[in-house]
Short mmCIF file of C-alpha atoms and ligand atoms in Angstrom, two decimals:
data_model
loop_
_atom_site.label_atom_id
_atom_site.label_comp_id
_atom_site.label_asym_id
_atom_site.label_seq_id
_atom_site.Cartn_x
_atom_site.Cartn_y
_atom_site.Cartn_z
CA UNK A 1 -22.23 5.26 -1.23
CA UNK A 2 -21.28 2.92 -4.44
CA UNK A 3 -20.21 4.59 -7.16
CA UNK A 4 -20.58 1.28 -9.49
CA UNK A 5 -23.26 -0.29 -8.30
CA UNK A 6 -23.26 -2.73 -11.54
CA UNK A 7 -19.67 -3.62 -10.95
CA UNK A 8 -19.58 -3.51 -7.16
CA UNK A 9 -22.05 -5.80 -6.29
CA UNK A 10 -22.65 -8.49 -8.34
CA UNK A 11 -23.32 -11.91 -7.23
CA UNK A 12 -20.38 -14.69 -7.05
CA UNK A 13 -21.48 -16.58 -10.16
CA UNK A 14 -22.31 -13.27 -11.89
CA UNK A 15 -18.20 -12.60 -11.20
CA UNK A 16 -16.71 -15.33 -11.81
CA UNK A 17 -18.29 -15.53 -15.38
CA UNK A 18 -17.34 -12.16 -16.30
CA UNK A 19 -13.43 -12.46 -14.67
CA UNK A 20 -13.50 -16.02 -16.81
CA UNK A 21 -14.39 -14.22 -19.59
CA UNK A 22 -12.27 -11.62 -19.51
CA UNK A 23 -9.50 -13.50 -18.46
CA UNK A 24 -9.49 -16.08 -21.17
CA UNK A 25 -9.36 -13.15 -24.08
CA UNK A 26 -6.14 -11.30 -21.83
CA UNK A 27 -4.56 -15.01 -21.98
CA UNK A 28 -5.13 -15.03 -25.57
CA UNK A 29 -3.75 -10.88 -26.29
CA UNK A 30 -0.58 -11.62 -23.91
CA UNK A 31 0.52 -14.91 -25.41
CA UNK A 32 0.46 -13.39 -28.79
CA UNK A 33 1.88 -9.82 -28.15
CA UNK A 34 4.54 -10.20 -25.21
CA UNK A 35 7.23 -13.00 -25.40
CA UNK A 36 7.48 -13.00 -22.06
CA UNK A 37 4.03 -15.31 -22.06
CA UNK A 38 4.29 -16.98 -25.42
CA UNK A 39 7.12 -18.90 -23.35
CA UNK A 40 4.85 -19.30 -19.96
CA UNK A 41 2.15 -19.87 -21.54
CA UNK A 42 3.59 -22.06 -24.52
CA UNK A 43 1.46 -25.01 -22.91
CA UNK A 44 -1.65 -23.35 -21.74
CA UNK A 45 -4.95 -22.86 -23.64
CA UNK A 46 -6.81 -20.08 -23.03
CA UNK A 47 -9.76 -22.08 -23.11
CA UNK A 48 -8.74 -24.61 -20.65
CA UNK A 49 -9.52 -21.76 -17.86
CA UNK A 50 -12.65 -22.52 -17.44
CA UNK A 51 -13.47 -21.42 -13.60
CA UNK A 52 -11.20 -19.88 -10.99
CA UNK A 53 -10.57 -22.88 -9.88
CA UNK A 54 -8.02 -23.54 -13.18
CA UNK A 55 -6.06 -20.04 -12.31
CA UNK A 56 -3.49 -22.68 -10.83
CA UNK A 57 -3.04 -24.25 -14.59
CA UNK A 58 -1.10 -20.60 -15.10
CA UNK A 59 2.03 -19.88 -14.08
CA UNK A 60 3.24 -16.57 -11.62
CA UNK A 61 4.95 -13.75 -13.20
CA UNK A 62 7.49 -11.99 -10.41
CA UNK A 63 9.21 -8.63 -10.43
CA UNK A 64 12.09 -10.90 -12.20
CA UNK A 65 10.20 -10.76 -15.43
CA UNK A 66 9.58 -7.03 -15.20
CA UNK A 67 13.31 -6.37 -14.64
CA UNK A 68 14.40 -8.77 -17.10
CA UNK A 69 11.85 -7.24 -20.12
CA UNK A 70 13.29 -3.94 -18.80
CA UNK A 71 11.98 -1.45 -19.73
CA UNK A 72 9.19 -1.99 -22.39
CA UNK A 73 9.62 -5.40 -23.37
CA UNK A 74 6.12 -6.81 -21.32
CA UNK A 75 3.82 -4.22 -22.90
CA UNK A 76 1.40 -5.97 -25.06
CA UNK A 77 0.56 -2.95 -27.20
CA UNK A 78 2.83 -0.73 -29.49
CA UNK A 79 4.43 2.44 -28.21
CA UNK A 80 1.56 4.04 -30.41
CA UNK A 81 -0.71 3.20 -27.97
CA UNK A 82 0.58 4.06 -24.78
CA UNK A 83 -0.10 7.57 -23.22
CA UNK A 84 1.29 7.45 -19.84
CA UNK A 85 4.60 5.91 -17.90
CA UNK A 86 5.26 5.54 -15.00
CA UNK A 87 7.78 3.51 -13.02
CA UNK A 88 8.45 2.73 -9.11
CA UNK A 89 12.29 2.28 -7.66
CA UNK A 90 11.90 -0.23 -5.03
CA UNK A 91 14.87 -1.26 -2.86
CA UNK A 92 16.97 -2.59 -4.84
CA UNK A 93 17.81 -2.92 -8.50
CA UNK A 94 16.49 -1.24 -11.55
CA UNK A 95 12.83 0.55 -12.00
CA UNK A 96 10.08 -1.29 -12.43
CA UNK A 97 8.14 0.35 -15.43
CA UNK A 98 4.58 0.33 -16.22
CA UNK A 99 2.50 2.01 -19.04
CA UNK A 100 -0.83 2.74 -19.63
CA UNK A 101 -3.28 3.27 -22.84
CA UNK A 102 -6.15 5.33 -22.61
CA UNK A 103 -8.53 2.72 -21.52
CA UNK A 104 -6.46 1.76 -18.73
CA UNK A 105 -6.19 5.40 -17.64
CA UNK A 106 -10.31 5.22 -17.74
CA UNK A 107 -10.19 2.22 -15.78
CA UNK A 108 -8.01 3.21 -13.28
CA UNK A 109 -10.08 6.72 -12.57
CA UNK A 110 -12.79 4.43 -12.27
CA UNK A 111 -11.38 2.75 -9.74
CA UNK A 112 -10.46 5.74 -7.82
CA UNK A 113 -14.03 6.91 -8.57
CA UNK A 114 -14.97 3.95 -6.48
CA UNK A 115 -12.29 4.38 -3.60
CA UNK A 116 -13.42 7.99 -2.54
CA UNK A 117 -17.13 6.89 -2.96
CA UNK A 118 -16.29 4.34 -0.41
CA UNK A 119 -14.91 7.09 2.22
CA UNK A 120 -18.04 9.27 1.52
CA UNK A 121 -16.60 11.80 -1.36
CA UNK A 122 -19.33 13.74 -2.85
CA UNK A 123 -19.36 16.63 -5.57
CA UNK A 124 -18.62 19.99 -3.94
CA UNK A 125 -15.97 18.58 -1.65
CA UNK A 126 -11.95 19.37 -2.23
CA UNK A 127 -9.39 16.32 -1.95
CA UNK A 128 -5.88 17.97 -0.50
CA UNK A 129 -4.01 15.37 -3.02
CA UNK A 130 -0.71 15.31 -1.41
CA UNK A 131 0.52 12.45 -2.72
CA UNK A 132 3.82 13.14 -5.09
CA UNK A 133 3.06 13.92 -8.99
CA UNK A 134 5.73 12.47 -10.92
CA UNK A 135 6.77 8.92 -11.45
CA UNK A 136 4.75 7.54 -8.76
CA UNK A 137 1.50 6.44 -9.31
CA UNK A 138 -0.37 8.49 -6.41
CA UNK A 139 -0.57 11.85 -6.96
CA UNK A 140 -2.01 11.50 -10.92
CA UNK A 141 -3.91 8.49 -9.74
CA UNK A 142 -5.92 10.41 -6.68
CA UNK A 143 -5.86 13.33 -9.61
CA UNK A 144 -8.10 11.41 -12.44
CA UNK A 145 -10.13 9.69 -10.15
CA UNK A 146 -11.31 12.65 -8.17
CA UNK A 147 -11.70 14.64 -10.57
CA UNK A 148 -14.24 11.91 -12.54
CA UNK A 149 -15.76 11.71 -9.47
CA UNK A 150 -16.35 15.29 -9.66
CA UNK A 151 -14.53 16.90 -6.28
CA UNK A 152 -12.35 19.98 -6.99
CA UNK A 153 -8.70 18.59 -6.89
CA UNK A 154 -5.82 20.47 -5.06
CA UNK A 155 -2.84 18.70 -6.89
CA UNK A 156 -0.47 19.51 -3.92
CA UNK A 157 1.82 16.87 -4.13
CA UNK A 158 4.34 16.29 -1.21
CA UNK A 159 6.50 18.69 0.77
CA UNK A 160 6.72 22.10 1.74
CA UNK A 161 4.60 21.08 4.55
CA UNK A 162 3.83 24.64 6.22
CA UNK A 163 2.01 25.61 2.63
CA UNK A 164 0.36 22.68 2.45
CA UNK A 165 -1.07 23.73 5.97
CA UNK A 166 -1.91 27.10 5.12
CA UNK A 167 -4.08 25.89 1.74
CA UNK A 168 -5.93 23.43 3.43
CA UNK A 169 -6.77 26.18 5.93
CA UNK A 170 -7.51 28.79 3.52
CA UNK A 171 -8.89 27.14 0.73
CA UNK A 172 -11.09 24.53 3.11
CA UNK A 173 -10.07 21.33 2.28
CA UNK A 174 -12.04 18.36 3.52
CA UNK A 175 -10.60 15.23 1.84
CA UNK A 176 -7.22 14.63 2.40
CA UNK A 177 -4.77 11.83 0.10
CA UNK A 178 -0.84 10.85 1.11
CA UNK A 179 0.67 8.53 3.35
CA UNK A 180 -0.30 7.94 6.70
CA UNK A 181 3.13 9.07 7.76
CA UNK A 182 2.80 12.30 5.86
CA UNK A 183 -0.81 12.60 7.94
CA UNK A 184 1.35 12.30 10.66
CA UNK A 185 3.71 15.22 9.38
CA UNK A 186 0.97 17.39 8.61
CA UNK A 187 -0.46 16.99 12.07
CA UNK A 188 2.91 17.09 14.03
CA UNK A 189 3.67 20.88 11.70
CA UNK A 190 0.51 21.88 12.52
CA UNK A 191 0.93 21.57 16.38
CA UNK A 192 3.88 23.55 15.77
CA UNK A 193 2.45 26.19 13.49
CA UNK A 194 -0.11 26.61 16.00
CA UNK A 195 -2.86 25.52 13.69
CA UNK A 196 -5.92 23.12 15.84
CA UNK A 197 -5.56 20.72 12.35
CA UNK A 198 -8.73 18.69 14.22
CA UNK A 199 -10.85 22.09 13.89
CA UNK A 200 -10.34 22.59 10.23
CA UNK A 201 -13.18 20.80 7.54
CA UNK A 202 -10.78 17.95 7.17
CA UNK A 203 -13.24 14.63 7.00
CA UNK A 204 -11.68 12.05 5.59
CA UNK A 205 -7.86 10.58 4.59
CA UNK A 206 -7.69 8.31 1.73
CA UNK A 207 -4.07 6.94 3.25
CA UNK A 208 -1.73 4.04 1.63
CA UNK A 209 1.49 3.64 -0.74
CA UNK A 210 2.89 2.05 2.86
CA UNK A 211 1.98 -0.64 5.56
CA UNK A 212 0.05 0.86 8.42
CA UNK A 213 -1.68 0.05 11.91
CA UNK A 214 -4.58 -0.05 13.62
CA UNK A 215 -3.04 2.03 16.49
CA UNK A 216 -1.40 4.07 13.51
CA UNK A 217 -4.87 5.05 12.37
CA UNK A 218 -6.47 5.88 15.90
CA UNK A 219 -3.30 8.13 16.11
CA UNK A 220 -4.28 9.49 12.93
CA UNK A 221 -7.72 9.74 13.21
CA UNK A 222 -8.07 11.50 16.90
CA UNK A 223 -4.75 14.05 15.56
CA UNK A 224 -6.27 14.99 12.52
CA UNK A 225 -9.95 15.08 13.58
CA UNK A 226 -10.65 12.84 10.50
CA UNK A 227 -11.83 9.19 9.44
CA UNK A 228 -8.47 7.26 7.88
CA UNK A 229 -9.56 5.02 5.13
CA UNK A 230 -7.15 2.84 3.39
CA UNK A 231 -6.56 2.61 -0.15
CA UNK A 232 -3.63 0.03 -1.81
CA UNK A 233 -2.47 -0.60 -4.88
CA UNK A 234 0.82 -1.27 -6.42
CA UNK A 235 2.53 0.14 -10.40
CA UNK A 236 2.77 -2.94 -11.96
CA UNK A 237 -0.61 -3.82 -11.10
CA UNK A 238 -2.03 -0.77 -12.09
CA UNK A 239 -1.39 2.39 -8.80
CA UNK A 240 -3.66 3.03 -5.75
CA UNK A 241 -7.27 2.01 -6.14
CA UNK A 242 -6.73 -1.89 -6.28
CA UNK A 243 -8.12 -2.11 -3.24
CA UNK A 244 -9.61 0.30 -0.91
CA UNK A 245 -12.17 0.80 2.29
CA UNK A 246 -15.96 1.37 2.76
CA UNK A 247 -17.67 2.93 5.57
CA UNK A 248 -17.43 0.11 7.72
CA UNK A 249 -13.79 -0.58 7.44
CA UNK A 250 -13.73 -4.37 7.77
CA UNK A 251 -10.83 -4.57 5.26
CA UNK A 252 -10.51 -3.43 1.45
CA UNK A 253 -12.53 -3.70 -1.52
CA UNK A 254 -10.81 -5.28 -4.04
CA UNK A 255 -11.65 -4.05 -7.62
CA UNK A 256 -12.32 -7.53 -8.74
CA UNK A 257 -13.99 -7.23 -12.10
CA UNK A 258 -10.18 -5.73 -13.48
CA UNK A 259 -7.72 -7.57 -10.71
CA UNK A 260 -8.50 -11.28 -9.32
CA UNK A 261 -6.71 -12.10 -6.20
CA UNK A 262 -5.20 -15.02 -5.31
CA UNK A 263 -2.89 -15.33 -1.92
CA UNK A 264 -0.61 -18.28 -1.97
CA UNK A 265 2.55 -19.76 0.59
CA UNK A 266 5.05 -17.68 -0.58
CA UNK A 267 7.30 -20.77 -0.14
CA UNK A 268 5.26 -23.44 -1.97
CA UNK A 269 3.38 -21.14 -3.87
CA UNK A 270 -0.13 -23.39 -2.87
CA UNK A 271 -3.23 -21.14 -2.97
CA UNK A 272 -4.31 -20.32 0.55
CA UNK A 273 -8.02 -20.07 1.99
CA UNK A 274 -9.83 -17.17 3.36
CA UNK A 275 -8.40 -16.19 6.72
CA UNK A 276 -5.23 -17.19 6.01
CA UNK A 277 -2.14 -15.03 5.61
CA UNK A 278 0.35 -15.54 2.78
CA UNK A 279 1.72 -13.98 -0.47
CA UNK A 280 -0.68 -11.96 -2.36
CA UNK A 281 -1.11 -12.45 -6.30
CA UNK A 282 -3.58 -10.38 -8.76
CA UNK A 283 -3.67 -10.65 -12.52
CA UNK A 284 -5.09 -8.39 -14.36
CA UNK A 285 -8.10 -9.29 -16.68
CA UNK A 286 -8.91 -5.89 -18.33
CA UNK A 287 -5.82 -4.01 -19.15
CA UNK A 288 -4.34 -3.53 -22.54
CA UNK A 289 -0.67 -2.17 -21.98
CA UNK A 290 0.76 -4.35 -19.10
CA UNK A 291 -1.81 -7.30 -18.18
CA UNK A 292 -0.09 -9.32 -15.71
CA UNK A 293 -0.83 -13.44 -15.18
CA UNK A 294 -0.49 -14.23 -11.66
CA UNK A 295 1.91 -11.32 -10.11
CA UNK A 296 3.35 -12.21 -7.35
CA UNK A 297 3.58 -8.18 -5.27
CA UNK A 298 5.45 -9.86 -2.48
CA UNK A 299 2.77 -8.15 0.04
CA UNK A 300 1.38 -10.52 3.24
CA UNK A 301 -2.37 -10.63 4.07
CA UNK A 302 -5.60 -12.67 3.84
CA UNK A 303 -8.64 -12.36 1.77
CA UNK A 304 -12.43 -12.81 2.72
CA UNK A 305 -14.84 -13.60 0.09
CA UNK A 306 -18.08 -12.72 2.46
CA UNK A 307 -19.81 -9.84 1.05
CA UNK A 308 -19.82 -6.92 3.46
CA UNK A 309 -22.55 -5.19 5.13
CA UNK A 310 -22.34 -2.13 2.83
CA UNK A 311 -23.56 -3.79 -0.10
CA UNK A 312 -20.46 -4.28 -2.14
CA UNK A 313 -19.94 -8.20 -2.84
CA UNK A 314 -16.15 -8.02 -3.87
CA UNK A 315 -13.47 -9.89 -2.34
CA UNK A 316 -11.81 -7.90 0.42
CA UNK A 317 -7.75 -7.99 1.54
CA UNK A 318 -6.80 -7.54 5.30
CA UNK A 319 -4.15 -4.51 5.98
CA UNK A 320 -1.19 -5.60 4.62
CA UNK A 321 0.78 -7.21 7.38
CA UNK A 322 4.65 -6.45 5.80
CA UNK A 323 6.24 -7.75 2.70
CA UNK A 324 8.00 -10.82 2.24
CA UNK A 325 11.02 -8.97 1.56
CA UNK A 326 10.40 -6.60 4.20
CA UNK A 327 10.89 -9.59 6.57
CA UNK A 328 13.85 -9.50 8.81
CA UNK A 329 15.65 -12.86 10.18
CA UNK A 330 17.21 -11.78 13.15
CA UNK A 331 19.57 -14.30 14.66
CA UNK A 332 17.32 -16.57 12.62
CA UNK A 333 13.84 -15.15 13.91
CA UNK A 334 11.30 -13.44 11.53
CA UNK A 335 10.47 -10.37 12.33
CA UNK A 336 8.37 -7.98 10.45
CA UNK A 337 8.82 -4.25 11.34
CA UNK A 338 4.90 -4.27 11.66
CA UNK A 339 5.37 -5.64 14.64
CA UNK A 340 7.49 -3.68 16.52
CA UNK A 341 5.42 -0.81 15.23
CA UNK A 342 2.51 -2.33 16.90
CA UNK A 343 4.15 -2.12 20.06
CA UNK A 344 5.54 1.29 19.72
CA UNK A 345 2.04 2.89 19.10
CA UNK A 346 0.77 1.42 22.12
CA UNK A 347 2.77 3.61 24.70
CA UNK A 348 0.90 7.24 24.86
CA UNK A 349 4.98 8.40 25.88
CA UNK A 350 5.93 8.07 22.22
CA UNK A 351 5.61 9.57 18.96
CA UNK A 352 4.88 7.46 16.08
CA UNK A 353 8.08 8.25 14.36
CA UNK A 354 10.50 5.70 14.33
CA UNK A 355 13.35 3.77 12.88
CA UNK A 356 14.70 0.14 12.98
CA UNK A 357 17.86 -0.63 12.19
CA UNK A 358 19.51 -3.80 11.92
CA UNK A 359 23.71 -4.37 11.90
CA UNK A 360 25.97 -6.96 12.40
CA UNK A 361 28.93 -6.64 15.00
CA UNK A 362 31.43 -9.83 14.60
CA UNK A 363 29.04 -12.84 14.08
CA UNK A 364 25.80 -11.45 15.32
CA UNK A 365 22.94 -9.50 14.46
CA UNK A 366 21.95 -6.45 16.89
CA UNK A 367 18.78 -5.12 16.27
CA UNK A 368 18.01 -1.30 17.50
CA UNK A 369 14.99 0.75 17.31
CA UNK A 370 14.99 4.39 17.59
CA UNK A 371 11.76 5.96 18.47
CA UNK A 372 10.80 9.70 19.82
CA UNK A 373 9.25 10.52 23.10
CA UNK A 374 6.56 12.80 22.64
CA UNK A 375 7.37 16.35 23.47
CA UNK A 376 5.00 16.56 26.80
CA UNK A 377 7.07 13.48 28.34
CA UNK A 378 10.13 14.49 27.16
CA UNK A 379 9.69 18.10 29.01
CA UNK A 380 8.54 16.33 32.39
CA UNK A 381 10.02 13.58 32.76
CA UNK A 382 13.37 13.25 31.35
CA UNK A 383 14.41 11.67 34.33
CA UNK A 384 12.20 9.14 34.37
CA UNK A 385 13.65 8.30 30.63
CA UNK A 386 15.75 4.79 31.42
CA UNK A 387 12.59 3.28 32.71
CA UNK A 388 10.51 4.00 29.59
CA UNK A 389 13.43 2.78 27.70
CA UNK A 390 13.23 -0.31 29.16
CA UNK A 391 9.54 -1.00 29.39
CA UNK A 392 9.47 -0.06 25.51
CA UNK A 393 12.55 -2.94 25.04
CA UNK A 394 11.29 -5.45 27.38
CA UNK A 395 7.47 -5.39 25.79
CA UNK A 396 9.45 -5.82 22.14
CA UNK A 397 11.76 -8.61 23.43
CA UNK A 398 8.60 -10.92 24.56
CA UNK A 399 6.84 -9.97 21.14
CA UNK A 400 9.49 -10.65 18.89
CA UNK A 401 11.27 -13.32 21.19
CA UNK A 402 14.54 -11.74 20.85
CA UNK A 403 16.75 -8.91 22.81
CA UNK A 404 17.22 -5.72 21.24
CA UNK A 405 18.84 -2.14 22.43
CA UNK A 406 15.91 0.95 22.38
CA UNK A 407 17.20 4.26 21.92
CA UNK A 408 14.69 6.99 22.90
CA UNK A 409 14.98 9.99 20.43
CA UNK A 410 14.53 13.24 21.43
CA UNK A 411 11.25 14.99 19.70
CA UNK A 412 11.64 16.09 15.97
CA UNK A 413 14.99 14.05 15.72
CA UNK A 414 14.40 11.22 13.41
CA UNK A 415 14.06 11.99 9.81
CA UNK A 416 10.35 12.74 8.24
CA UNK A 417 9.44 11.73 5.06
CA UNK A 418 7.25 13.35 2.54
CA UNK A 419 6.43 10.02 0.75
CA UNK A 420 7.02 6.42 1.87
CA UNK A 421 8.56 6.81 5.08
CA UNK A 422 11.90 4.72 5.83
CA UNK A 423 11.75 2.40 8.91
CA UNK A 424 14.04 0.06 8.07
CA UNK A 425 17.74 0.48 7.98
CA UNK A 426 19.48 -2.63 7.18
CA UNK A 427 23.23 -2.14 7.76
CA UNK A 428 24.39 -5.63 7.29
CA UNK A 429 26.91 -7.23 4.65
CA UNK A 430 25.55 -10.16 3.53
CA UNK A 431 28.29 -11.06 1.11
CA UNK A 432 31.23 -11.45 4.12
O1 DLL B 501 2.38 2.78 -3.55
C1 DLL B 501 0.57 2.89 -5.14
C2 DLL B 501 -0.24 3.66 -4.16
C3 DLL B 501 -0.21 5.05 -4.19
C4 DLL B 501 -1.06 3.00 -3.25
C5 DLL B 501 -1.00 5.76 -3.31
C6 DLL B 501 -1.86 3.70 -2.38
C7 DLL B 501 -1.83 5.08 -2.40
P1 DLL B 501 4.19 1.43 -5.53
O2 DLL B 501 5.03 2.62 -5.33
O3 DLL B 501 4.42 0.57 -6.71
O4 DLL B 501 2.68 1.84 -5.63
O5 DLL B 501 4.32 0.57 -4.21
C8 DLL B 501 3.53 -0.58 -4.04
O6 DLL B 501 3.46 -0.24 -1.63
O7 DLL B 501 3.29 -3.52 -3.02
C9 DLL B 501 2.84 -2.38 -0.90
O8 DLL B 501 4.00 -3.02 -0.42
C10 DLL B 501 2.87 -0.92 -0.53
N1 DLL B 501 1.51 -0.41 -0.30
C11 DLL B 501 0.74 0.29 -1.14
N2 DLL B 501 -0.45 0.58 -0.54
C12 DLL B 501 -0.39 0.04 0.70
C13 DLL B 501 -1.30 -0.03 1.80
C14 DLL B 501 1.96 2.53 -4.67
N3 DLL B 501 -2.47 0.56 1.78
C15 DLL B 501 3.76 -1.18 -2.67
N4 DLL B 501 -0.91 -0.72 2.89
C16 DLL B 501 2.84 -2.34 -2.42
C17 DLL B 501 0.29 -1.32 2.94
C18 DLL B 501 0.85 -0.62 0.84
N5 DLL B 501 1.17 -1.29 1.96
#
């Protein structure tokens, strides 16, 4: 199902007119309202873009700029307009805050609109919205967009995981929205509970706001007795529903008549082809608060421009294969935590719940990952233990091409998240 038939499947040419038009007339609002881009764009014309092909004439805006305009300085409307706020915390340093007027709030349901479309949501069903209200984009972004849809909303949020299990039992949920580790959560406290989770209408997840695997989605999928769609998005380009699955799951749609992608070498910042994974950049052609020119969202994957067997002719983005400040150097080796997760998932004896954690004894960096055995294993074979352990760390030493110390968790040990979940503990002191 398309929910914007108009929008969603347009030819190329059709596009790129309308993404040149609109993107001339945001070039022309931001270099008048926001000082930030009267001193970017002090040398470009708005009328000198005219193709995609000129989007390298304009210059990248970084989380930098959003820090340094802190907190309302790169809104390009008055505080008269603006009806929503929102901001996201990151890792480090201060929020990153983004505002909305009420046509971006339209646009943004409408985007959402589209995303639950894509998984199949029709009138009559009820989305279990367990993403957090607050702050964070997800929960009020699933909330709009389903409800323009027209699916009954629950607007659970996150936590108190035992009630969330006992409304989606008794009031019959069948979508579900939150992280895939908080699908995870659900499914573990419903084993517990002594609640078949598989059994109940659950159909579909609408599952994002954090890098995830294939492996993490069969897990998903055959525990929760549901089909796992993605959905990305990021604040400062607008929330979830940037991008998001079909039916056929072949990567994400990306909502290309109000975001154009770009992904470039995050080094040299050259614009890559299709296939190829690097930095990925949007700008956004049809907002009015916060229209960003080139944003850099530090997140790694490729882009393929074929039009996809469901009908919808927009670019799609690959998962998101880690960020480029999510990368680790190691005794001077990348390593992205995707990859060690990829591993992990692949042994039936553990649970996907995990967490790496990175230190530095004297001169050298030790890496360790903690991950649980399942509960069967861990009842039937605890003596068996030191040969998992070592299976697990030799299959992550040949990925990642460097030695490493496993610890196997007992179950429930590590700590659950309700949100984003924390795999990455990073322990060393870069400034000795
Ligand atoms: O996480 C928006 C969102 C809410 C997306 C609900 C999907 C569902 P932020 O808190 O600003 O916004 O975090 C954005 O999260 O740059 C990615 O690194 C990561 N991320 C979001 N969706 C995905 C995804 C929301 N599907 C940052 N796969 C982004 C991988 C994702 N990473």
């Amino acid at each position: 199902m398309i929910w914007d038939v108009r929008s969603e499947c347009m030819s190329a040419d059709e596009r790129e007119a309308l993404q040149v038009r609109r993107l001339q007339a945001m070039l022309g609002r931001v270099k008048a309202a926001v000082p930030c881009y009267t001193e970017l764009l002090a040398e470009v014309d708005p009328q000198d873009i005219q193709s995609l092909s000129d989007l390298g004439k304009l210059p990248f805006t970084t989380k930098d700029d959003l820090r340094e305009y802190y907190p309302y300085g790169m809104f390009a409307v008055p505080m008269e307009d603006v009806v929503r706020i929102h901001s996201s915390s990151g890792t480090t340093g201060k929020l990153t805050v983004v505002g909305y007027t009420p046509h971006d709030i339209q646009i943004w349901a409408e985007t959402i609109a589209r995303t639950l479309c894509g998984l199949g949501a029709v009138r009559g069903d009820i989305l279990h919205n367990a993403y957090g209200y607050g702050m964070f984009t997800g929960g009020l972004g699933l909330h709009y967009g389903g409800e323009l849809l027209g699916v009954a909303v629950l607007p659970m949020s996150g936590g108190n995981t035992k009630r969330q299990l006992t409304i989606m039992k008794e009031f019959g949920s069948n979508l579900l929205s939150c992280t895939p580790s908080y699908a995870l959560r659900l499914a573990e406290v419903a084993e517990e509970e002594g609640i078949d989770i598989a059994a109940l209408p659950l159909r579909a997840g609408s599952l994002g706001a954090e890098p995830w695997s294939e492996s993490m989605r069969q897990e998903i999928e055959s525990r929760l007795g549901i089909k796992a769609y993605n959905i990305y998005g990021l604040s400062e380009v607008m929330g979830p529903g940037v991008s998001f699955e079909c039916e056929f799951q072949e990567g994400s749609h990306i909502n290309e008549d109000h975001f154009i992608p770009e992904t470039i070498d995050p080094e040299t910042g050259e614009v890559l082809p299709d296939g190829e994974y690097g930095e990925l950049v949007f700008t956004c052609i049809t907002k009015e608060c916060l229209p960003l020119v080139r944003y850099r969202t530090r997140d790694i994957c490729s882009l393929n421009h074929q039009p996809c067997a469901c009908g919808r002719t927009t670019t799609r983005m690959s998962q998101v294969a880690g960020r480029t400040d999510d990368m680790l150097i190691i005794r001077g080796v990348n390593v992205f935590p995707s990859q060690i997760e990829q591993v992990l998932v692949g042994f039936d004896e553990l649970e996907p719940q995990y967490q790496i954690v990175v230190d530095r004894e004297k001169a050298l960096d030790e890496l360790e990952v903690h991950v649980e055995v399942s509960p069967s294993y861990f009842a039937d074979r605890v003596g068996e233990l030191e040969i998992l352990r070592d299976r697990v760390g030799n299959e992550i030493a040949s990925v990642l091409g460097i030695s490493l110390q496993v610890h196997l968790a007992e179950p429930q040990s590590l700590a659950r998240s309700e949100g984003k979940a924390q795999r990455v503990v990073d322990k060393r002191d870069f400034n000795k």
